[in-house]
Amino acid sequence: VLSNNSNVGVFINDLSAITNKDMLALILDGFSILAMITSVFGVAIGLCDYILESLKYKMEKHTKIKSVILTLGIPLIFSVYFPSGFILALNFAAIALVILAIILPVLIALKTRKSYKKSQYRVVGGNLLLYFTLIIGVFIIGLRVFQLL
């Protein structure tokens, strides 16, 4: 598998050839289901609290129920009527992540370097590395947008 530069699918097929296929499929299905469930619960808990705080609701039972309906009900309706929407949402989430994790930190670092020119602490690479990272972030967003078209 490693010598052929293969992907995970080839690895699973090779593993299936030497093990019980049914058991391997059950383990992989169980793992992926648990990963999705924990991901949904983690996001839902955070989003429920965010909705309550942003709408300035008190932490009462009926407001929590409204928050849960907003958090889980709308995506449930969306996924029932648009089943491939999850993958589309992941593409948009990838764009938001690139902005949040790559572009914003680079812009903050550039602004901070401009404001505090005499600071003794500098990361290796200077502004050239920051601009290179910014270009990579914009390139990743371009790839995502191109994939959506």
PDB file of N, CA and C in Angstrom, residues 26-65:
ATOM      1  N   LEU A  26     -18.368  -3.637   9.428  1.00  0.00           N
ATOM      2  CA  LEU A  26     -19.103  -3.255  10.632  1.00  0.00           C
ATOM      3  C   LEU A  26     -18.297  -2.278  11.490  1.00  0.00           C
ATOM      4  N   ILE A  27     -17.022  -2.548  11.656  1.00  0.00           N
ATOM      5  CA  ILE A  27     -16.173  -1.661  12.458  1.00  0.00           C
ATOM      6  C   ILE A  27     -16.059  -0.286  11.798  1.00  0.00           C
ATOM      7  N   LEU A  28     -15.829  -0.250  10.491  1.00  0.00           N
ATOM      8  CA  LEU A  28     -15.691   1.033   9.792  1.00  0.00           C
ATOM      9  C   LEU A  28     -17.000   1.822   9.786  1.00  0.00           C
ATOM     10  N   ASP A  29     -18.117   1.125   9.588  1.00  0.00           N
ATOM     11  CA  ASP A  29     -19.415   1.798   9.638  1.00  0.00           C
ATOM     12  C   ASP A  29     -19.693   2.354  11.030  1.00  0.00           C
ATOM     13  N   GLY A  30     -19.411   1.549  12.036  1.00  0.00           N
ATOM     14  CA  GLY A  30     -19.617   2.004  13.409  1.00  0.00           C
ATOM     15  C   GLY A  30     -18.751   3.209  13.742  1.00  0.00           C
ATOM     16  N   PHE A  31     -17.495   3.176  13.310  1.00  0.00           N
ATOM     17  CA  PHE A  31     -16.604   4.305  13.563  1.00  0.00           C
ATOM     18  C   PHE A  31     -17.099   5.572  12.872  1.00  0.00           C
ATOM     19  N   SER A  32     -17.507   5.461  11.621  1.00  0.00           N
ATOM     20  CA  SER A  32     -17.966   6.655  10.899  1.00  0.00           C
ATOM     21  C   SER A  32     -19.275   7.191  11.478  1.00  0.00           C
ATOM     22  N   ILE A  33     -20.167   6.317  11.911  1.00  0.00           N
ATOM     23  CA  ILE A  33     -21.421   6.764  12.526  1.00  0.00           C
ATOM     24  C   ILE A  33     -21.147   7.477  13.846  1.00  0.00           C
ATOM     25  N   LEU A  34     -20.266   6.904  14.669  1.00  0.00           N
ATOM     26  CA  LEU A  34     -19.924   7.557  15.935  1.00  0.00           C
ATOM     27  C   LEU A  34     -19.225   8.897  15.710  1.00  0.00           C
ATOM     28  N   ALA A  35     -18.388   8.974  14.687  1.00  0.00           N
ATOM     29  CA  ALA A  35     -17.725  10.245  14.381  1.00  0.00           C
ATOM     30  C   ALA A  35     -18.741  11.305  13.987  1.00  0.00           C
ATOM     31  N   MET A  36     -19.724  10.933  13.185  1.00  0.00           N
ATOM     32  CA  MET A  36     -20.754  11.892  12.765  1.00  0.00           C
ATOM     33  C   MET A  36     -21.625  12.317  13.952  1.00  0.00           C
ATOM     34  N   ILE A  37     -22.020  11.359  14.780  1.00  0.00           N
ATOM     35  CA  ILE A  37     -22.889  11.678  15.917  1.00  0.00           C
ATOM     36  C   ILE A  37     -22.188  12.615  16.896  1.00  0.00           C
ATOM     37  N   THR A  38     -20.935  12.306  17.235  1.00  0.00           N
ATOM     38  CA  THR A  38     -20.225  13.180  18.166  1.00  0.00           C
ATOM     39  C   THR A  38     -19.973  14.554  17.566  1.00  0.00           C
ATOM     40  N   SER A  39     -19.744  14.614  16.278  1.00  0.00           N
ATOM     41  CA  SER A  39     -19.559  15.905  15.618  1.00  0.00           C
ATOM     42  C   SER A  39     -20.835  16.733  15.664  1.00  0.00           C
ATOM     43  N   VAL A  40     -21.961  16.100  15.362  1.00  0.00           N
ATOM     44  CA  VAL A  40     -23.243  16.809  15.393  1.00  0.00           C
ATOM     45  C   VAL A  40     -23.559  17.295  16.801  1.00  0.00           C
ATOM     46  N   PHE A  41     -23.360  16.432  17.802  1.00  0.00           N
ATOM     47  CA  PHE A  41     -23.643  16.851  19.181  1.00  0.00           C
ATOM     48  C   PHE A  41     -22.731  17.990  19.624  1.00  0.00           C
ATOM     49  N   GLY A  42     -21.454  17.913  19.293  1.00  0.00           N
ATOM     50  CA  GLY A  42     -20.527  18.967  19.678  1.00  0.00           C
ATOM     51  C   GLY A  42     -20.893  20.310  19.079  1.00  0.00           C
ATOM     52  N   VAL A  43     -21.195  20.310  17.793  1.00  0.00           N
ATOM     53  CA  VAL A  43     -21.589  21.552  17.124  1.00  0.00           C
ATOM     54  C   VAL A  43     -22.937  22.036  17.642  1.00  0.00           C
ATOM     55  N   ALA A  44     -23.862  21.119  17.849  1.00  0.00           N
ATOM     56  CA  ALA A  44     -25.201  21.500  18.310  1.00  0.00           C
ATOM     57  C   ALA A  44     -25.167  22.133  19.698  1.00  0.00           C
ATOM     58  N   ILE A  45     -24.377  21.580  20.588  1.00  0.00           N
ATOM     59  CA  ILE A  45     -24.292  22.155  21.940  1.00  0.00           C
ATOM     60  C   ILE A  45     -23.728  23.563  21.880  1.00  0.00           C
ATOM     61  N   GLY A  46     -22.650  23.738  21.132  1.00  0.00           N
ATOM     62  CA  GLY A  46     -22.051  25.064  21.005  1.00  0.00           C
ATOM     63  C   GLY A  46     -22.984  26.052  20.329  1.00  0.00           C
ATOM     64  N   LEU A  47     -23.671  25.608  19.283  1.00  0.00           N
ATOM     65  CA  LEU A  47     -24.566  26.497  18.545  1.00  0.00           C
ATOM     66  C   LEU A  47     -25.795  26.865  19.372  1.00  0.00           C
ATOM     67  N   CYS A  48     -26.324  25.918  20.151  1.00  0.00           N
ATOM     68  CA  CYS A  48     -27.465  26.228  21.029  1.00  0.00           C
ATOM     69  C   CYS A  48     -27.099  27.326  22.014  1.00  0.00           C
ATOM     70  N   ASP A  49     -25.951  27.185  22.644  1.00  0.00           N
ATOM     71  CA  ASP A  49     -25.517  28.208  23.600  1.00  0.00           C
ATOM     72  C   ASP A  49     -25.277  29.547  22.902  1.00  0.00           C
ATOM     73  N   TYR A  50     -24.700  29.496  21.711  1.00  0.00           N
ATOM     74  CA  TYR A  50     -24.448  30.735  20.964  1.00  0.00           C
ATOM     75  C   TYR A  50     -25.761  31.444  20.625  1.00  0.00           C
ATOM     76  N   ILE A  51     -26.756  30.684  20.180  1.00  0.00           N
ATOM     77  CA  ILE A  51     -28.054  31.283  19.849  1.00  0.00           C
ATOM     78  C   ILE A  51     -28.679  31.919  21.084  1.00  0.00           C
ATOM     79  N   LEU A  52     -28.635  31.218  22.219  1.00  0.00           N
ATOM     80  CA  LEU A  52     -29.201  31.771  23.452  1.00  0.00           C
ATOM     81  C   LEU A  52     -28.481  33.059  23.865  1.00  0.00           C
ATOM     82  N   GLU A  53     -27.167  33.073  23.756  1.00  0.00           N
ATOM     83  CA  GLU A  53     -26.412  34.261  24.153  1.00  0.00           C
ATOM     84  C   GLU A  53     -26.614  35.414  23.179  1.00  0.00           C
ATOM     85  N   SER A  54     -26.605  35.123  21.881  1.00  0.00           N
ATOM     86  CA  SER A  54     -26.711  36.203  20.891  1.00  0.00           C
ATOM     87  C   SER A  54     -28.109  36.824  20.873  1.00  0.00           C
ATOM     88  N   LEU A  55     -29.138  36.041  21.164  1.00  0.00           N
ATOM     89  CA  LEU A  55     -30.493  36.584  21.229  1.00  0.00           C
ATOM     90  C   LEU A  55     -30.832  37.100  22.620  1.00  0.00           C
ATOM     91  N   LYS A  56     -29.854  37.022  23.532  1.00  0.00           N
ATOM     92  CA  LYS A  56     -29.990  37.517  24.903  1.00  0.00           C
ATOM     93  C   LYS A  56     -31.172  36.876  25.645  1.00  0.00           C
ATOM     94  N   TYR A  57     -31.339  35.565  25.393  1.00  0.00           N
ATOM     95  CA  TYR A  57     -32.367  34.830  26.119  1.00  0.00           C
ATOM     96  C   TYR A  57     -31.810  34.360  27.452  1.00  0.00           C
ATOM     97  N   LYS A  58     -32.694  34.181  28.412  1.00  0.00           N
ATOM     98  CA  LYS A  58     -32.304  33.596  29.688  1.00  0.00           C
ATOM     99  C   LYS A  58     -32.256  32.085  29.519  1.00  0.00           C
ATOM    100  N   MET A  59     -31.442  31.448  30.327  1.00  0.00           N
ATOM    101  CA  MET A  59     -31.312  29.998  30.266  1.00  0.00           C
ATOM    102  C   MET A  59     -32.506  29.331  30.943  1.00  0.00           C
ATOM    103  N   GLU A  60     -33.631  29.302  30.255  1.00  0.00           N
ATOM    104  CA  GLU A  60     -34.841  28.674  30.763  1.00  0.00           C
ATOM    105  C   GLU A  60     -35.204  27.507  29.861  1.00  0.00           C
ATOM    106  N   LYS A  61     -36.093  26.646  30.349  1.00  0.00           N
ATOM    107  CA  LYS A  61     -36.419  25.430  29.620  1.00  0.00           C
ATOM    108  C   LYS A  61     -37.017  25.731  28.243  1.00  0.00           C
ATOM    109  N   HIS A  62     -37.988  26.642  28.157  1.00  0.00           N
ATOM    110  CA  HIS A  62     -38.641  26.891  26.869  1.00  0.00           C
ATOM    111  C   HIS A  62     -37.703  27.588  25.881  1.00  0.00           C
ATOM    112  N   THR A  63     -36.765  28.398  26.356  1.00  0.00           N
ATOM    113  CA  THR A  63     -35.821  29.028  25.431  1.00  0.00           C
ATOM    114  C   THR A  63     -34.784  28.024  24.941  1.00  0.00           C
ATOM    115  N   LYS A  64     -34.426  27.058  25.782  1.00  0.00           N
ATOM    116  CA  LYS A  64     -33.510  26.006  25.338  1.00  0.00           C
ATOM    117  C   LYS A  64     -34.161  25.147  24.264  1.00  0.00           C
ATOM    118  N   ILE A  65     -35.447  24.875  24.422  1.00  0.00           N
ATOM    119  CA  ILE A  65     -36.168  24.080  23.420  1.00  0.00           C
ATOM    120  C   ILE A  65     -36.209  24.824  22.087  1.00  0.00           C
TER     121      ILE A  65
END
